[in-house]
Amino acid sequence: MAPAHSPLVFSGMQPTGNLHLGNYLGAIRNWVKLQETHPCLYCIVDLHAVTVFQDPKELRDSIRAAAAAYIASGIDPEKHIVFNQSQVSAHAELAWVFNCVARIGWLNRMTQFKEKAGKNRENASAGLFVYPNLMAADILAYKATHVPVGEDQKQHLELSRDIAQKFNTDYGVPDFFPLPEPVITGPATRVMSLRDGTQKMSKSDPSDYSRINLTDDADAIALKVRKARTDPDPLPSEPAGLVGRAEAENLVSIYAALSDQSAEDVLRDFGGAQFSDFKKALSDVAVETLVPLTDEMNRLLQDPSEIDAILAKGAGRARELAEPILRDVYDVVGFIRG
Ligand code: TYM
């Protein structure tokens, strides 16, 4: 009987610009819930961020802002581990081993690379291409078993599983690494742009009206919800009526997630309503949830040294977990250590 790996949660977010409602509903909210049932590591993946050039000062600010967002959302850095990736060298070291395990053909299939590299692939950084190998290293440096993410990370997690499986097979160490499970749950696993229901809400969208940032105040949230694109029909009374109405479906999913209900429940209450009324209710629930979070983030950011101390402490605890695993990996691979 194969030894089971103990349940352990790992997830991360890139500190590049503003975190937004998609990050919050697709990921952070689920991270907060998992703290009740699992030991968790929540990482700010600064090594991933520099696969695309980042201004050093802005990067430092964004790392602290991400840490503040995690904590303000309810992640407990005392009970669980919160840190930035570059402080734990095991991530980069294991990523090198995985660069030698993963196949170029696997990486060539990654849709996120294609999207991010755009037309000029020759000019993308080599780091952007091997980005998913580093992501596998993040998770497997701790032998984490569960990875809560939004829908868009599913393909990367499948690759992490393939890497774990190939390492175990190539080196004849069945069950050395667990095959990490994606945890993609809730009514808003893919929050779409407020301007175009076919595009993902994203930090890189040039229009700030496309997203609600975790730094937006009540007025900005209300304005963005009011300006969100919709269609002229009233809301349907059940989810089947949302088919082909991407913007309407997105707003209903956001409302459902923010108010902790299912889309069915929301439509039972709002079926037949005009968007003007629904948007008012949506804006109220968004303000109610996000404004206290933003206030707390701003409070935390007034003392950057406190945030740095939390990250340093988290990194120390993370290192203690990752280093013995990395030593075992090096032994398995056949490296000599003095
Ligand atoms: P990143 O920084 O793009 O996004 C962080 C998390 O937010 C989720 N997310 C969304 N969820 C729903 N709707 C959206 N519009 C939306 N936009 C973003 C993402 O799915 C993600 O969960 N590669 C990862 C970071 C990473 C990581 C890891 C994650 C690095 N190493 C190890 C898990 C485990 C990324 O770029 O996420």
Short mmCIF file of C-alpha atoms and ligand atoms in Angstrom, two decimals:
data_model
loop_
_atom_site.label_atom_id
_atom_site.label_comp_id
_atom_site.label_asym_id
_atom_site.label_seq_id
_atom_site.Cartn_x
_atom_site.Cartn_y
_atom_site.Cartn_z
CA MET A 1 0.00 0.00 0.00
CA ALA A 2 1.45 3.37 -1.04
CA PRO A 3 2.14 5.78 1.81
CA ALA A 4 -0.41 8.60 1.72
CA HIS A 5 0.91 12.13 1.74
CA SER A 6 -0.48 14.24 4.56
CA PRO A 7 -2.87 16.92 3.37
CA LEU A 8 -1.12 20.24 2.87
CA VAL A 9 -2.32 23.32 1.00
CA PHE A 10 -0.07 25.54 -1.11
CA SER A 11 -1.07 28.47 -3.28
CA GLY A 12 0.40 31.69 -4.58
CA MET A 13 -0.24 34.94 -6.35
CA GLN A 14 1.96 37.18 -8.47
CA PRO A 15 2.78 40.59 -7.03
CA THR A 16 2.29 42.48 -10.26
CA GLY A 17 0.09 45.56 -10.00
CA ASN A 18 -3.29 45.61 -8.35
CA LEU A 19 -4.94 42.52 -6.98
CA HIS A 20 -8.57 42.43 -8.10
CA LEU A 21 -11.95 40.87 -7.43
CA GLY A 22 -11.04 37.82 -9.58
CA ASN A 23 -8.02 37.07 -7.39
CA TYR A 24 -10.18 37.54 -4.30
CA LEU A 25 -13.18 35.43 -5.33
CA GLY A 26 -11.30 32.84 -7.39
CA ALA A 27 -8.49 32.28 -4.91
CA ILE A 28 -8.02 34.21 -1.66
CA ARG A 29 -11.51 33.57 -0.29
CA ASN A 30 -11.02 29.85 -0.71
CA TRP A 31 -7.59 30.09 0.89
CA VAL A 32 -9.19 31.67 3.95
CA LYS A 33 -11.70 28.83 4.22
CA LEU A 34 -9.08 26.09 3.86
CA GLN A 35 -7.21 27.40 6.90
CA GLU A 36 -9.91 25.82 9.04
CA THR A 37 -9.23 22.32 7.82
CA HIS A 38 -5.64 22.16 6.53
CA PRO A 39 -2.14 23.42 7.26
CA CYS A 40 -1.52 26.05 4.56
CA LEU A 41 1.33 27.88 2.86
CA TYR A 42 0.42 31.07 1.02
CA CYS A 43 3.18 32.50 -1.10
CA ILE A 44 3.77 35.77 -2.94
CA VAL A 45 5.47 34.52 -6.07
CA ASP A 46 7.99 37.27 -6.80
CA LEU A 47 10.24 34.95 -8.85
CA HIS A 48 7.31 34.39 -11.19
CA ALA A 49 6.63 38.13 -11.36
CA VAL A 50 10.03 38.89 -12.92
CA THR A 51 9.39 36.61 -15.90
CA VAL A 52 8.08 39.93 -17.26
CA PHE A 53 10.19 43.00 -16.40
CA GLN A 54 9.14 44.71 -13.16
CA ASP A 55 10.30 48.05 -11.88
CA PRO A 56 12.20 47.13 -8.65
CA LYS A 57 10.53 49.76 -6.47
CA GLU A 58 7.06 48.88 -7.74
CA LEU A 59 7.80 45.20 -7.22
CA ARG A 60 8.73 45.78 -3.58
CA ASP A 61 5.52 47.79 -3.06
CA SER A 62 3.44 45.10 -4.77
CA ILE A 63 4.94 42.31 -2.65
CA ARG A 64 3.97 44.19 0.51
CA ALA A 65 0.53 45.04 -0.90
CA ALA A 66 -0.09 41.36 -1.69
CA ALA A 67 0.96 40.35 1.83
CA ALA A 68 -1.36 43.02 3.26
CA ALA A 69 -4.20 41.75 1.04
CA TYR A 70 -3.73 38.16 2.24
CA ILE A 71 -3.74 39.19 5.89
CA ALA A 72 -6.57 41.72 5.55
CA SER A 73 -8.68 39.02 3.86
CA GLY A 74 -8.32 36.82 6.92
CA ILE A 75 -5.22 34.72 6.36
CA ASP A 76 -3.55 34.10 9.69
CA PRO A 77 0.25 34.31 9.38
CA GLU A 78 0.70 32.94 12.89
CA LYS A 79 -1.18 29.69 12.33
CA HIS A 80 -0.20 29.29 8.67
CA ILE A 81 2.80 30.30 6.57
CA VAL A 82 2.86 33.53 4.55
CA PHE A 83 6.06 34.43 2.70
CA ASN A 84 7.57 35.63 -0.55
CA GLN A 85 9.06 33.00 -2.80
CA SER A 86 12.53 34.51 -3.38
CA GLN A 87 13.38 34.16 0.32
CA VAL A 88 13.25 30.37 0.06
CA SER A 89 15.91 29.19 -2.39
CA ALA A 90 14.48 25.66 -2.55
CA HIS A 91 11.88 26.94 -5.05
CA ALA A 92 14.53 27.98 -7.60
CA GLU A 93 16.68 24.92 -6.93
CA LEU A 94 13.86 22.43 -7.39
CA ALA A 95 12.70 24.36 -10.46
CA TRP A 96 16.07 23.62 -12.06
CA VAL A 97 15.59 19.89 -11.53
CA PHE A 98 12.09 20.22 -13.00
CA ASN A 99 13.45 22.12 -16.01
CA CYS A 100 15.25 18.86 -16.71
CA VAL A 101 12.17 16.69 -16.09
CA ALA A 102 9.50 18.65 -18.00
CA ARG A 103 9.45 18.24 -21.79
CA ILE A 104 9.55 21.18 -24.19
CA GLY A 105 6.49 19.71 -25.91
CA TRP A 106 4.52 19.96 -22.66
CA LEU A 107 5.48 23.61 -22.19
CA ASN A 108 4.65 24.40 -25.81
CA ARG A 109 1.04 23.52 -25.08
CA MET A 110 0.62 26.05 -22.24
CA THR A 111 -2.06 28.53 -23.25
CA GLN A 112 -0.96 31.11 -20.68
CA PHE A 113 2.51 31.29 -22.25
CA LYS A 114 0.96 31.79 -25.66
CA GLU A 115 -1.29 34.57 -24.32
CA LYS A 116 1.45 36.32 -22.36
CA ALA A 117 4.18 36.02 -24.98
CA GLY A 118 1.78 37.26 -27.65
CA LYS A 119 2.90 37.44 -31.25
CA ASN A 120 6.55 38.12 -30.50
CA ARG A 121 7.45 34.81 -28.86
CA GLU A 122 11.13 35.06 -29.76
CA ASN A 123 11.35 38.07 -27.49
CA ALA A 124 9.67 36.53 -24.43
CA SER A 125 12.00 35.74 -21.52
CA ALA A 126 13.18 32.16 -21.14
CA GLY A 127 11.76 32.39 -17.60
CA LEU A 128 8.27 32.96 -18.98
CA PHE A 129 8.53 29.72 -20.94
CA VAL A 130 9.61 27.62 -17.93
CA TYR A 131 7.24 29.46 -15.59
CA PRO A 132 5.05 26.35 -15.04
CA ASN A 133 8.10 24.34 -13.91
CA LEU A 134 8.73 26.87 -11.16
CA MET A 135 5.07 26.63 -10.22
CA ALA A 136 5.41 22.84 -9.89
CA ALA A 137 8.50 23.42 -7.73
CA ASP A 138 6.55 25.82 -5.47
CA ILE A 139 4.01 23.14 -4.72
CA LEU A 140 6.24 20.08 -4.63
CA ALA A 141 9.03 21.67 -2.55
CA TYR A 142 6.58 21.05 0.31
CA LYS A 143 4.95 17.92 -1.12
CA ALA A 144 1.70 19.91 -1.01
CA THR A 145 -1.41 17.92 -1.89
CA HIS A 146 -4.07 20.61 -2.51
CA VAL A 147 -3.80 23.80 -4.54
CA PRO A 148 -6.70 26.27 -4.41
CA VAL A 149 -6.73 28.39 -7.60
CA GLY A 150 -9.03 29.97 -10.16
CA GLU A 151 -10.02 28.12 -13.31
CA ASP A 152 -7.23 29.72 -15.38
CA GLN A 153 -4.51 27.81 -13.48
CA LYS A 154 -5.95 24.37 -14.22
CA GLN A 155 -3.61 23.61 -17.11
CA HIS A 156 -0.55 24.60 -15.07
CA LEU A 157 -1.63 22.26 -12.31
CA GLU A 158 -2.06 19.40 -14.73
CA LEU A 159 1.54 20.04 -15.77
CA SER A 160 2.63 19.96 -12.10
CA ARG A 161 1.03 16.56 -11.80
CA ASP A 162 2.78 15.36 -14.97
CA ILE A 163 6.13 16.58 -13.63
CA ALA A 164 5.58 14.85 -10.26
CA GLN A 165 4.58 11.65 -12.00
CA LYS A 166 7.53 11.69 -14.41
CA PHE A 167 10.04 12.37 -11.63
CA ASN A 168 8.61 9.50 -9.57
CA THR A 169 8.75 7.16 -12.58
CA ASP A 170 12.11 8.21 -14.07
CA TYR A 171 13.92 7.86 -10.74
CA GLY A 172 12.02 4.76 -9.64
CA VAL A 173 10.62 6.43 -6.51
CA PRO A 174 6.88 5.80 -6.73
CA ASP A 175 4.97 8.16 -4.44
CA PHE A 176 7.99 10.37 -3.72
CA PHE A 177 5.96 13.37 -4.81
CA PRO A 178 2.18 13.51 -4.38
CA LEU A 179 0.13 14.37 -7.47
CA PRO A 180 -1.28 17.72 -6.31
CA GLU A 181 -5.03 18.25 -6.63
CA PRO A 182 -6.43 21.52 -7.93
CA VAL A 183 -9.15 22.95 -5.68
CA ILE A 184 -11.32 25.08 -7.95
CA THR A 185 -14.53 25.86 -6.07
CA GLY A 186 -17.24 28.45 -5.54
CA PRO A 187 -19.56 30.32 -7.89
CA ALA A 188 -16.76 32.59 -9.23
CA THR A 189 -13.84 30.43 -10.35
CA ARG A 190 -13.53 32.59 -13.47
CA VAL A 191 -14.51 36.21 -12.93
CA MET A 192 -14.84 38.04 -16.23
CA SER A 193 -14.08 41.63 -17.22
CA LEU A 194 -16.82 44.15 -16.41
CA ARG A 195 -16.41 45.58 -19.92
CA ASP A 196 -16.47 42.32 -21.88
CA GLY A 197 -18.00 39.14 -20.53
CA THR A 198 -15.85 36.97 -22.80
CA GLN A 199 -12.52 38.20 -21.33
CA LYS A 200 -11.09 37.22 -17.94
CA MET A 201 -10.85 39.98 -15.33
CA SER A 202 -7.14 40.66 -15.30
CA LYS A 203 -4.45 42.98 -13.94
CA SER A 204 -3.13 43.52 -17.42
CA ASP A 205 -6.36 44.84 -18.99
CA PRO A 206 -5.61 48.46 -20.00
CA SER A 207 -9.09 49.61 -18.90
CA ASP A 208 -9.38 50.10 -15.15
CA TYR A 209 -13.18 49.90 -15.61
CA SER A 210 -12.75 46.22 -16.52
CA ARG A 211 -11.94 45.24 -12.94
CA ILE A 212 -12.60 46.04 -9.31
CA ASN A 213 -9.24 46.43 -7.58
CA LEU A 214 -8.78 45.55 -3.94
CA THR A 215 -7.56 49.14 -3.51
CA ASP A 216 -10.74 50.77 -4.93
CA ASP A 217 -12.84 52.89 -2.58
CA ALA A 218 -16.65 52.75 -2.28
CA ASP A 219 -17.21 55.41 -4.96
CA ALA A 220 -14.93 53.69 -7.46
CA ILE A 221 -16.63 50.33 -6.85
CA ALA A 222 -20.10 51.84 -7.28
CA LEU A 223 -19.08 53.65 -10.47
CA LYS A 224 -17.50 50.55 -12.02
CA VAL A 225 -20.54 48.40 -11.22
CA ARG A 226 -22.86 51.07 -12.63
CA LYS A 227 -20.81 51.26 -15.83
CA ALA A 228 -20.48 47.47 -16.18
CA ARG A 229 -21.67 46.22 -19.54
CA THR A 230 -25.03 44.39 -19.59
CA ASP A 231 -27.74 43.55 -22.09
CA PRO A 232 -31.19 45.17 -22.30
CA ASP A 233 -33.24 42.21 -20.98
CA PRO A 234 -34.28 41.80 -17.35
CA LEU A 235 -32.63 39.06 -15.26
CA PRO A 236 -33.96 35.54 -15.81
CA SER A 237 -35.40 33.59 -12.89
CA GLU A 238 -33.09 30.60 -13.33
CA PRO A 239 -29.50 29.97 -14.51
CA ALA A 240 -30.58 28.40 -17.83
CA GLY A 241 -31.73 31.89 -18.83
CA LEU A 242 -28.15 33.17 -18.58
CA VAL A 243 -26.89 31.07 -21.48
CA GLY A 244 -25.46 33.32 -24.19
CA ARG A 245 -25.57 36.34 -21.84
CA ALA A 246 -21.94 36.43 -20.70
CA GLU A 247 -22.10 39.82 -18.95
CA ALA A 248 -25.29 38.98 -17.08
CA GLU A 249 -23.89 35.61 -16.05
CA ASN A 250 -20.71 37.25 -14.76
CA LEU A 251 -22.54 39.80 -12.62
CA VAL A 252 -24.81 37.10 -11.17
CA SER A 253 -21.78 34.92 -10.34
CA ILE A 254 -20.04 37.83 -8.65
CA TYR A 255 -23.14 38.64 -6.62
CA ALA A 256 -23.53 34.95 -5.66
CA ALA A 257 -19.91 34.69 -4.54
CA LEU A 258 -19.95 37.93 -2.58
CA SER A 259 -23.19 37.06 -0.79
CA ASP A 260 -22.27 33.38 -0.29
CA GLN A 261 -25.23 32.01 -2.23
CA SER A 262 -25.70 29.96 -5.37
CA ALA A 263 -26.66 31.56 -8.71
CA GLU A 264 -30.06 29.79 -8.35
CA ASP A 265 -30.69 31.60 -5.07
CA VAL A 266 -29.72 34.95 -6.56
CA LEU A 267 -32.02 34.50 -9.55
CA ARG A 268 -34.87 33.36 -7.34
CA ASP A 269 -34.64 36.77 -5.66
CA PHE A 270 -33.84 38.90 -8.71
CA GLY A 271 -35.59 37.08 -11.59
CA GLY A 272 -37.48 39.72 -13.62
CA ALA A 273 -35.48 42.64 -12.11
CA GLN A 274 -33.91 45.31 -14.30
CA PHE A 275 -30.14 45.63 -14.26
CA SER A 276 -30.35 49.09 -12.72
CA ASP A 277 -31.84 47.56 -9.55
CA PHE A 278 -29.59 44.51 -9.57
CA LYS A 279 -26.49 46.66 -10.00
CA LYS A 280 -27.46 48.72 -6.98
CA ALA A 281 -27.67 45.55 -4.87
CA LEU A 282 -24.40 44.25 -6.35
CA SER A 283 -22.60 47.48 -5.65
CA ASP A 284 -23.86 47.43 -2.03
CA VAL A 285 -22.64 43.89 -1.38
CA ALA A 286 -19.30 44.59 -3.09
CA VAL A 287 -18.74 47.74 -1.02
CA GLU A 288 -19.78 45.93 2.17
CA THR A 289 -17.25 43.15 1.57
CA LEU A 290 -14.35 44.98 -0.01
CA VAL A 291 -14.17 48.35 1.73
CA PRO A 292 -13.33 46.96 5.21
CA LEU A 293 -10.71 44.77 3.52
CA THR A 294 -9.17 47.77 1.74
CA ASP A 295 -9.16 49.80 4.96
CA GLU A 296 -7.35 47.01 6.76
CA MET A 297 -4.85 46.65 3.90
CA ASN A 298 -4.10 50.37 4.06
CA ARG A 299 -3.65 50.18 7.81
CA LEU A 300 -1.19 47.31 7.49
CA LEU A 301 0.73 49.08 4.73
CA GLN A 302 1.46 51.99 7.03
CA ASP A 303 4.03 49.79 8.74
CA PRO A 304 6.04 48.07 5.98
CA SER A 305 8.64 46.82 8.47
CA GLU A 306 5.93 44.80 10.24
CA ILE A 307 4.97 43.20 6.91
CA ASP A 308 8.61 42.47 6.12
CA ALA A 309 8.98 40.82 9.53
CA ILE A 310 5.92 38.60 8.89
CA LEU A 311 7.36 37.56 5.50
CA ALA A 312 10.80 36.84 6.97
CA LYS A 313 9.30 34.71 9.71
CA GLY A 314 7.11 32.84 7.22
CA ALA A 315 10.12 32.25 4.97
CA GLY A 316 12.08 30.78 7.88
CA ARG A 317 9.28 28.31 8.60
CA ALA A 318 8.92 27.50 4.90
CA ARG A 319 12.66 26.81 4.60
CA GLU A 320 12.48 24.32 7.45
CA LEU A 321 9.86 22.36 5.55
CA ALA A 322 11.43 22.59 2.09
CA GLU A 323 15.10 21.97 2.83
CA PRO A 324 14.84 18.31 3.93
CA ILE A 325 12.65 17.57 0.89
CA LEU A 326 15.19 19.22 -1.42
CA ARG A 327 17.99 17.19 0.20
CA ASP A 328 16.04 14.01 -0.53
CA VAL A 329 15.49 15.13 -4.12
CA TYR A 330 19.23 15.71 -4.57
CA ASP A 331 19.96 12.24 -3.17
CA VAL A 332 17.40 10.66 -5.49
CA VAL A 333 18.90 12.49 -8.48
CA GLY A 334 22.44 11.38 -7.56
CA PHE A 335 24.12 14.62 -6.54
CA ILE A 336 26.94 14.42 -3.96
CA ARG A 337 26.77 16.71 -0.97
CA GLY A 338 29.57 17.11 1.57
P1 TYM B 1 -2.16 34.92 -10.65
O1 TYM B 1 -1.24 35.80 -9.86
O2 TYM B 1 -2.43 35.27 -12.06
O3 TYM B 1 -3.55 34.82 -9.93
C1 TYM B 1 -3.65 34.48 -8.56
C2 TYM B 1 -4.89 33.64 -8.32
O4 TYM B 1 -6.05 34.36 -8.72
C3 TYM B 1 -6.81 33.56 -9.63
N1 TYM B 1 -7.44 34.44 -10.62
C4 TYM B 1 -8.74 34.42 -10.92
N2 TYM B 1 -9.74 33.68 -10.45
C5 TYM B 1 -10.98 33.91 -10.96
N3 TYM B 1 -11.23 34.85 -11.91
C6 TYM B 1 -10.24 35.62 -12.41
N4 TYM B 1 -10.50 36.55 -13.34
C7 TYM B 1 -8.91 35.41 -11.92
N5 TYM B 1 -7.72 35.99 -12.19
C8 TYM B 1 -6.83 35.38 -11.38
C9 TYM B 1 -5.79 32.64 -10.28
O5 TYM B 1 -6.41 31.48 -10.81
C10 TYM B 1 -4.87 32.33 -9.14
O6 TYM B 1 -5.39 31.29 -8.33
N6 TYM B 1 0.70 31.02 -11.73
C11 TYM B 1 -0.10 31.60 -10.69
C12 TYM B 1 0.63 31.87 -9.40
C13 TYM B 1 1.36 30.69 -8.84
C14 TYM B 1 0.78 29.59 -8.16
C15 TYM B 1 1.88 28.76 -7.78
C16 TYM B 1 -0.52 29.25 -7.86
C17 TYM B 1 2.71 30.50 -8.85
N7 TYM B 1 3.01 29.34 -8.20
C18 TYM B 1 1.66 27.58 -7.09
C19 TYM B 1 -0.73 28.05 -7.15
C20 TYM B 1 0.37 27.23 -6.79
C21 TYM B 1 -0.64 32.93 -11.20
O7 TYM B 1 -0.08 33.55 -12.08
O8 TYM B 1 -1.69 33.40 -10.54
#
